[in-house]
XYZ file of C-alpha atoms in Angstrom:
560
model
C -119.983 -23.384 155.618
C -121.253 -26.006 153.119
C -124.358 -26.567 155.259
C -125.915 -23.232 154.226
C -127.199 -22.124 150.826
C -124.825 -19.183 150.815
C -121.855 -21.422 151.588
C -122.712 -23.911 148.842
C -123.063 -21.187 146.226
C -119.883 -19.369 147.298
C -117.804 -22.560 147.191
C -119.239 -23.612 143.791
C -118.551 -20.335 142.055
C -115.183 -19.905 143.739
C -114.133 -23.165 142.060
C -115.359 -21.894 138.676
C -113.506 -18.597 139.100
C -110.274 -20.421 140.022
C -110.567 -22.634 136.924
C -111.129 -19.575 134.736
C -108.096 -17.790 136.210
C -105.982 -20.924 135.708
C -106.876 -21.166 132.008
C -106.168 -17.455 131.483
C -102.796 -17.742 133.223
C -101.805 -20.745 131.113
C -102.740 -18.905 127.904
C -100.774 -15.790 128.854
C -97.738 -17.844 129.937
C -97.787 -19.805 126.661
C -97.848 -16.588 124.624
C -94.942 -15.232 126.680
C -92.872 -18.394 126.128
C -93.505 -18.325 122.375
C -92.538 -14.658 122.207
C -89.320 -15.158 124.233
C -88.136 -18.302 122.404
C -88.916 -17.539 118.767
C -88.963 -13.773 118.320
C -85.167 -13.538 118.618
C -84.585 -16.498 116.264
C -86.864 -15.112 113.566
C -85.342 -11.633 113.796
C -81.775 -13.038 113.554
C -82.666 -15.154 110.516
C -84.324 -12.209 108.754
C -81.341 -9.948 109.511
C -78.895 -12.549 108.146
C -80.943 -12.862 104.939
C -80.923 -9.069 104.584
C -77.107 -8.989 104.987
C -76.680 -11.676 102.304
C -78.950 -9.766 99.935
C -76.909 -6.621 100.587
C -73.729 -8.621 99.804
C -75.168 -9.645 96.444
C -76.279 -6.089 95.704
C -72.869 -4.582 96.641
C -71.010 -7.205 94.602
C -73.132 -6.360 91.596
C -72.410 -2.660 92.118
C -68.661 -3.393 92.438
C -68.673 -5.353 89.172
C -70.616 -2.569 87.486
C -68.122 0.025 88.804
C -65.143 -1.889 87.431
C -66.891 -2.305 84.075
C -67.625 1.423 84.068
C -63.993 2.265 84.726
C -62.920 -0.022 81.873
C -65.368 1.730 79.585
C -64.878 5.362 80.602
C -61.561 5.332 82.548
C -63.137 7.653 85.120
C -61.445 7.639 88.558
C -64.809 8.258 90.242
C -65.666 4.633 89.512
C -62.532 3.518 91.357
C -63.453 5.587 94.432
C -66.982 4.163 94.412
C -65.648 0.616 94.036
C -63.288 1.095 97.000
C -66.156 2.302 99.223
C -68.406 -0.542 98.153
C -65.646 -3.112 98.720
C -65.135 -1.728 102.250
C -68.902 -1.950 102.913
C -68.916 -5.507 101.578
C -66.040 -6.478 103.850
C -67.770 -4.898 106.887
C -71.033 -6.737 106.171
C -69.256 -10.072 105.795
C -67.345 -9.483 109.045
C -70.611 -8.691 110.862
C -72.306 -11.690 109.296
C -69.446 -13.903 110.438
C -70.250 -13.027 114.073
C -74.009 -13.603 113.675
C -74.353 -16.956 111.888
C -74.349 -20.348 113.540
C -71.083 -22.277 113.690
C -72.223 -24.596 110.910
C -72.460 -21.605 108.513
C -69.124 -19.996 109.457
C -67.151 -21.932 106.761
C -69.586 -20.740 104.083
C -69.230 -17.119 105.230
C -65.441 -17.519 105.231
C -65.606 -18.872 101.657
C -67.645 -15.833 100.600
C -65.155 -13.544 102.344
C -62.224 -15.263 100.578
C -63.960 -14.907 97.212
C -64.585 -11.210 97.896
C -60.918 -10.748 98.859
C -59.822 -12.574 95.684
C -62.071 -10.382 93.578
C -60.692 -7.261 95.281
C -57.114 -8.394 94.552
C -58.103 -9.205 90.984
C -59.635 -5.751 90.612
C -56.347 -4.145 91.607
C -54.548 -6.261 88.999
C -57.051 -5.151 86.369
C -56.200 -1.532 87.099
C -52.448 -2.197 86.772
C -52.691 -4.214 83.506
C -54.864 -1.963 81.373
C -52.193 -1.746 78.639
C -51.522 -5.490 78.505
C -54.498 -6.918 76.652
C -53.552 -10.585 77.170
C -52.971 -10.111 80.875
C -56.157 -8.048 81.124
C -58.238 -10.852 79.596
C -56.667 -13.358 81.968
C -57.395 -11.173 84.982
C -60.963 -10.580 83.752
C -61.520 -14.332 83.520
C -60.239 -14.825 87.075
C -62.443 -11.973 88.296
C -65.482 -13.438 86.578
C -64.830 -16.804 88.199
C -64.380 -15.186 91.642
C -67.567 -13.158 91.152
C -69.576 -16.223 90.162
C -68.237 -18.170 93.139
C -69.074 -15.311 95.514
C -72.617 -15.018 94.158
C -73.246 -18.774 94.144
C -71.939 -19.238 97.701
C -73.951 -16.240 98.892
C -77.131 -17.516 97.258
C -76.603 -21.017 98.680
C -76.071 -19.652 102.210
C -79.124 -17.425 101.801
C -81.233 -20.465 100.823
C -80.017 -22.392 103.880
C -80.834 -19.542 106.270
C -84.250 -19.081 104.652
C -84.850 -22.808 105.161
C -84.000 -22.335 108.859
C -86.413 -19.404 108.969
C -89.179 -21.561 107.495
C -88.383 -24.347 109.982
C -88.567 -21.949 112.931
C -91.850 -20.589 111.616
C -93.248 -24.136 111.362
C -92.172 -24.869 114.936
C -93.905 -21.678 116.074
C -97.105 -22.711 114.282
C -96.943 -26.191 115.840
C -96.550 -24.799 119.363
C -99.377 -22.331 118.760
C -101.653 -25.150 117.562
C -100.868 -27.266 120.627
C -101.576 -24.296 122.883
C -104.938 -23.718 121.216
C -105.894 -27.372 121.640
C -104.841 -27.284 125.280
C -106.881 -24.153 125.991
C -109.877 -25.634 124.162
C -109.617 -28.798 126.257
C -109.343 -26.750 129.431
C -112.471 -24.807 128.452
C -114.354 -28.062 127.888
C -113.241 -29.312 131.308
C -114.356 -26.021 132.878
C -117.741 -26.279 131.174
C -118.221 -29.840 132.413
C -117.145 -28.794 135.901
C -119.660 -25.928 135.884
C -122.429 -28.312 134.835
C -121.511 -30.780 137.584
C -121.283 -28.042 140.217
C -124.628 -26.585 139.119
C -126.242 -30.020 139.229
C -124.853 -30.763 142.710
C -125.884 -27.342 144.064
C -129.374 -27.647 142.559
C -129.729 -31.179 143.943
C -128.882 -29.923 147.424
C -131.346 -26.977 147.314
C -134.331 -27.867 145.096
C -135.651 -31.119 146.754
C -136.080 -29.605 150.252
C -137.719 -26.478 148.803
C -140.092 -28.538 146.608
C -141.066 -30.802 149.531
C -141.706 -27.793 151.776
C -143.796 -26.096 149.073
C -145.967 -29.188 148.586
C -146.575 -29.472 152.342
C -147.637 -25.820 152.551
C -149.976 -26.239 149.542
C -151.692 -29.207 151.246
C -152.054 -27.210 154.464
C -153.597 -24.316 152.509
C -156.173 -26.784 151.076
C -157.115 -27.857 154.626
C -155.378 -31.219 154.468
C -153.606 -31.584 157.807
C -153.452 -35.382 157.572
C -149.968 -35.392 156.040
C -146.658 -36.688 157.299
C -144.143 -34.181 158.709
C -141.178 -33.199 156.541
C -138.073 -35.362 156.875
C -135.551 -32.785 158.071
C -132.194 -33.892 156.643
C -130.827 -30.576 155.415
C -129.052 -28.153 157.701
C -128.826 -24.382 157.632
C -131.689 -22.241 156.267
C -133.475 -25.141 154.504
C -133.432 -27.271 157.653
C -134.747 -24.382 159.746
C -137.543 -23.738 157.237
C -138.598 -27.421 157.210
C -138.588 -27.525 161.024
C -140.756 -24.389 161.145
C -143.272 -25.920 158.697
C -143.441 -29.116 160.797
C -144.090 -27.023 163.908
C -146.796 -25.092 162.059
C -148.448 -28.345 160.924
C -148.433 -29.717 164.458
C -149.871 -26.462 165.854
C -152.682 -26.382 163.280
C -153.639 -29.961 164.113
C -153.796 -29.067 167.809
C -155.878 -25.917 167.230
C -158.387 -27.619 164.937
C -158.765 -30.550 167.351
C -159.526 -28.124 170.163
C -162.059 -26.340 167.976
C -163.721 -29.667 167.130
C -163.912 -30.604 170.796
C -165.336 -27.187 171.685
C -168.017 -27.470 168.987
C -169.096 -30.877 170.331
C -169.342 -29.560 173.866
C -171.265 -26.534 172.651
C -173.815 -28.751 170.896
C -174.278 -30.880 174.026
C -174.717 -27.814 176.169
C -177.303 -26.406 173.764
C -179.318 -29.642 174.066
C -179.186 -29.465 177.845
C -180.299 -25.845 177.696
C -183.232 -26.817 175.480
C -184.327 -29.499 177.993
C -184.163 -26.974 180.808
C -186.349 -24.603 178.802
C -188.993 -27.322 178.325
C -189.002 -28.002 182.045
C -189.447 -24.298 182.704
C -192.415 -24.183 180.316
C -194.080 -27.005 182.347
C -193.704 -24.971 185.536
C -196.539 -22.723 186.560
C -195.464 -21.560 189.968
C -192.756 -19.048 188.884
C -193.367 -15.539 190.088
C -192.910 -12.447 187.939
C -189.582 -11.641 189.590
C -188.155 -15.046 188.631
C -189.478 -14.632 185.104
C -187.811 -11.224 184.822
C -184.570 -12.716 186.075
C -184.790 -15.533 183.517
C -185.327 -12.961 180.771
C -182.269 -11.025 181.845
C -180.234 -14.211 181.960
C -181.341 -15.175 178.461
C -180.260 -11.801 177.064
C -176.870 -12.247 178.662
C -176.612 -15.668 177.053
C -177.379 -14.158 173.664
C -174.589 -11.605 174.097
C -172.058 -14.298 174.945
C -173.174 -16.330 171.987
C -172.612 -13.301 169.723
C -169.150 -12.916 171.193
C -168.491 -16.563 170.376
C -169.562 -15.953 166.777
C -167.258 -12.910 166.522
C -164.371 -14.936 167.912
C -165.002 -17.632 165.334
C -164.891 -14.986 162.588
C -161.550 -13.798 163.911
C -160.356 -17.403 163.836
C -161.248 -17.519 160.140
C -159.362 -14.283 159.491
C -156.299 -15.702 161.257
C -156.419 -18.781 159.048
C -156.652 -16.554 155.949
C -153.598 -14.644 157.111
C -151.730 -17.927 157.474
C -152.639 -18.865 153.896
C -151.475 -15.476 152.585
C -148.173 -15.770 154.442
C -147.655 -19.246 153.019
C -148.354 -17.920 149.517
C -145.784 -15.160 149.976
C -143.258 -17.719 151.218
C -143.904 -19.763 148.060
C -143.311 -16.684 145.893
C -140.033 -16.034 147.704
C -138.942 -19.605 146.938
C -139.880 -19.077 143.265
C -137.803 -15.892 143.208
C -134.865 -17.828 144.625
C -135.090 -20.399 141.828
C -135.227 -17.630 139.208
C -132.097 -16.077 140.631
C -130.345 -19.438 140.489
C -131.159 -19.635 136.761
C -129.840 -16.122 136.313
C -126.580 -17.175 137.989
C -126.266 -20.041 135.494
C -126.710 -17.549 132.622
C -123.875 -15.426 134.016
C -121.578 -18.480 134.099
C -122.442 -19.208 130.437
C -121.579 -15.628 129.577
C -118.172 -16.081 131.236
C -117.614 -19.109 128.987
C -118.514 -16.978 125.919
C -115.901 -14.346 126.792
C -113.254 -16.992 127.290
C -114.082 -18.288 123.783
C -113.229 -14.802 122.491
C -109.645 -15.463 123.594
C -109.479 -18.272 121.051
C -110.704 -15.904 118.306
C -108.037 -13.338 119.200
C -105.273 -15.925 118.953
C -106.680 -16.958 115.558
C -106.298 -13.367 114.393
C -102.660 -13.426 115.508
C -102.099 -16.541 113.386
C -103.609 -14.821 110.323
C -101.291 -11.850 110.780
C -98.268 -14.155 110.950
C -99.408 -15.731 107.650
C -99.462 -12.266 106.085
C -95.884 -11.779 107.252
C -94.908 -15.051 105.586
C -96.468 -13.915 102.278
C -94.504 -10.672 102.487
C -91.313 -12.661 102.922
C -92.098 -14.593 99.707
C -92.564 -11.316 97.836
C -89.226 -10.081 99.161
C -87.612 -13.231 97.795
C -89.154 -12.579 94.355
C -87.844 -9.021 94.308
C -84.409 -10.274 95.299
C -84.509 -12.713 92.385
C -85.378 -9.809 90.084
C -82.380 -7.834 91.340
C -80.164 -10.857 90.751
C -81.424 -11.166 87.162
C -80.792 -7.486 86.534
C -77.271 -7.831 87.893
C -76.575 -10.744 85.543
C -77.871 -8.761 82.583
C -75.678 -5.853 83.633
C -72.657 -8.145 83.651
C -73.453 -9.405 80.140
C -73.947 -5.893 78.794
C -70.712 -4.716 80.354
C -68.866 -7.707 78.895
C -70.309 -7.040 75.454
C -69.269 -3.411 75.760
C -65.703 -4.437 76.599
C -65.538 -6.824 73.645
C -66.973 -4.189 71.374
C -64.422 -1.669 72.609
C -61.580 -4.076 71.936
C -62.711 -4.602 68.350
C -63.576 -1.046 67.449
C -60.651 0.648 69.010
C -60.956 4.449 68.835
C -64.032 4.347 66.662
C -66.245 2.371 69.078
C -69.570 4.131 69.063
C -71.470 1.333 70.791
C -70.279 2.505 74.178
C -73.029 5.101 74.442
C -75.749 2.541 73.750
C -74.311 -0.011 76.164
C -73.797 2.614 78.858
C -77.417 3.729 78.500
C -78.622 0.157 78.986
C -76.396 -0.193 82.035
C -77.914 2.950 83.566
C -81.470 1.679 82.934
C -80.704 -1.606 84.625
C -79.180 0.242 87.575
C -82.379 2.294 87.889
C -84.450 -0.879 87.927
C -82.185 -2.202 90.691
C -82.898 0.897 92.770
C -86.656 0.515 92.268
C -86.484 -3.125 93.327
C -84.558 -2.142 96.439
C -87.285 0.412 97.233
C -89.922 -2.294 96.895
C -87.945 -4.449 99.301
C -87.909 -1.633 101.863
C -91.684 -1.095 101.506
C -92.408 -4.768 101.994
C -90.210 -4.885 105.073
C -92.278 -2.015 106.498
C -95.447 -4.034 105.802
C -93.964 -6.939 107.734
C -93.307 -4.648 110.696
C -96.876 -3.322 110.588
C -98.170 -6.880 110.599
C -96.080 -7.578 113.706
C -97.605 -4.520 115.406
C -101.080 -5.774 114.550
C -100.199 -9.101 116.150
C -99.258 -7.298 119.375
C -102.578 -5.400 119.343
C -104.449 -8.663 118.866
C -102.748 -10.171 121.928
C -103.706 -7.080 123.949
C -107.300 -7.555 122.849
C -107.152 -11.105 124.223
C -106.005 -9.777 127.577
C -108.919 -7.309 127.678
C -111.298 -10.183 126.961
C -109.924 -12.131 129.947
C -110.516 -9.059 132.147
C -114.115 -8.907 130.916
C -114.561 -12.584 131.893
C -113.409 -11.729 135.420
C -115.961 -8.897 135.602
C -118.693 -11.332 134.619
C -117.627 -13.635 137.432
C -118.000 -10.721 139.877
C -121.537 -10.186 138.535
C -122.360 -13.812 139.368
C -121.383 -13.180 142.995
C -123.804 -10.217 143.157
C -126.646 -12.363 141.820
C -126.207 -14.979 144.487
C -126.065 -12.295 147.172
C -129.602 -11.435 146.052
C -130.495 -15.110 146.461
C -129.351 -14.923 150.070
C -131.685 -11.954 150.652
C -134.607 -13.933 149.205
C -133.947 -16.771 151.648
C -133.961 -14.289 154.519
C -137.336 -13.044 153.275
C -138.696 -16.610 153.427
C -137.607 -16.877 157.056
C -139.439 -13.640 157.846
C -142.624 -15.002 156.301
C -142.362 -18.144 158.400
C -142.169 -16.025 161.534
C -145.374 -14.269 160.434
C -147.071 -17.656 160.131
C -146.004 -18.563 163.686
C -147.455 -15.300 165.033
C -150.769 -15.982 163.271
C -150.920 -19.459 164.826
C -150.451 -17.966 168.280
C -153.312 -15.589 167.578
C -155.540 -18.519 166.600
C -154.744 -20.264 169.883
C -155.667 -17.161 171.859
C -158.982 -16.822 170.036
C -159.773 -20.502 170.587
C -159.304 -19.971 174.323
C -161.701 -17.033 174.122
C -164.326 -19.260 172.490
C -163.952 -21.858 175.262
C -164.257 -19.239 177.990
C -167.408 -17.746 176.440
C -168.962 -21.202 176.183
C -168.295 -21.896 179.881
C -169.949 -18.652 180.835
C -172.928 -19.603 178.700
C -173.165 -22.930 180.556
C -173.179 -21.144 183.945
C -175.952 -18.836 182.860
C -178.026 -21.754 181.600
C -177.618 -23.505 184.961
C -178.642 -20.342 186.794
C -181.740 -20.102 184.594
C -182.704 -23.704 185.451
C -182.300 -23.104 189.201
C -184.439 -19.992 188.984
C -187.099 -21.985 187.140
C -187.166 -24.570 189.984
C -187.535 -21.814 192.589
C -190.640 -20.368 190.972
C -193.863 -22.092 191.789
C -195.965 -21.204 188.867
C -195.656 -20.207 185.258
C -197.371 -17.180 183.853
C -197.934 -16.070 180.282
C -195.003 -13.694 180.670
C -192.816 -16.609 181.808
C -194.037 -18.657 178.831
C -193.062 -15.902 176.436
C -189.648 -15.630 178.080
C -189.094 -19.369 177.867
C -190.051 -19.330 174.176
C -187.365 -16.741 173.639
C -184.878 -18.949 175.482
C -185.909 -21.885 173.297
C -185.293 -19.837 170.174
C -181.896 -18.748 171.517
C -180.878 -22.317 172.254
C -181.865 -23.296 168.715
C -179.691 -20.487 167.366
C -176.854 -21.701 169.574
C -177.325 -25.210 168.218
C -177.141 -23.842 164.683
C -173.912 -22.004 165.532
C -172.472 -25.201 167.001
C -173.459 -27.091 163.851
C -171.820 -24.445 161.638
C -168.648 -24.648 163.705
C -168.601 -28.433 163.338
C -169.090 -28.090 159.575
C -166.136 -25.706 159.344
C -163.944 -28.032 161.390
C -164.801 -31.033 159.188
C -163.162 -29.257 156.250
C -159.802 -30.000 157.882
C -158.371 -33.519 157.530
C -156.614 -34.319 160.776
C -154.070 -36.958 161.629
């Protein structure tokens, strides 16, 4: 299969297509591994952070509810606090099943602090009339609340650090994958250059050598060495056909040269016979008439010889035209080869688009990271508001203890508490909006990966186009073979016409001999015989001129 042009091209581009498919498969497999290994980790870390933030928010609401009950003695606060404490306990229980083993003690500590605060809250409700005991219980509750918040914040920082570490690992793997794909593309490009060079080296030299030989033959130079037939397949067959054509032309031209020499010699002999006939005077009128008839016949055969020589020239012109068409077919083949190279470069361009698509995915992941930072800032704001709420509630309690029944500062403090609660709700809404932005960014990342897959499919389509181009190259080679067959047919026609020239010349020689014998049979020469012999002399001179012209035409060819 490698011995033919079609086989060489099919094997070369099959290798390129396999390399392209291999790179695409590696890229898709890498993306799948990254998605399987890190998507779950990142989602778990984000969910744990959200649970811890909800713990801090619920604890702040519980503290605010207890402060509100102390201020207003409204049982609705107690019901709200009970619900929030149950939610807090459920979240901590869920969180305890999600975190890694190394974080389970920290979650247990937070759960113990929440339980202590719940117990302390119950004691606050039972010791409202005992001011000393109430202050003691409030101090214990404040300590439990601070411990719960500090432990929660510390655990949240640790999980966020894990999230950042996982994100860094994901970026490192992505970078390595990009470098690997880039290296594979470079290797593919080098392989395509090597394959193109090898294929061109196996096709171009035989075609160039054959073209040069045909150009020399068209110029009339037949004194050239035959082509060294080393290639096999279509190129070897074409070189063999050109060698056969060169050998045939040499044989035909040699025969034409030999025929022209013989024709010149025969014309000289005919001229000598005419002079002898002019010296005769004993030829009768009948012999003279016969000589005249013979001379006319000779003239006709000579004209036929001239026509045959013209046909020989037309055959040679046809050979030159066929050779020119064969050269054009070879040029077309080279153009198609260049077009195939352009298609391969286009495949490389589409594979580069895969790299761009992955870059877009990286940018989207960076946006997600920025959103996470903003979420952290909002969480800090909520924490600050909660602390301010605690201070205001504490001040309100102190103020109530001092003022007794006349405490009018409760309304002001309560209004501040409600404002801070409203700000907490707005911050929570901002957190929800930012989380939605993070989800949208993840969806954009998925779309970007799909775009990369479409680009790989386009690269495969371009590879199919390259196969169509080289099918056209195969058709051009077949056209060259057809032109070579035309050249062989023209050579056969030249051989047939050369035989016709030789046969006409032999007939002319017979007629000249018959004319000489008739001249010997006549005994005397008359004026009519003299005129006839002058005509014969003129005809022989014309024949000599034709022979000279034929020799001149033959000398234009350089024979081996």
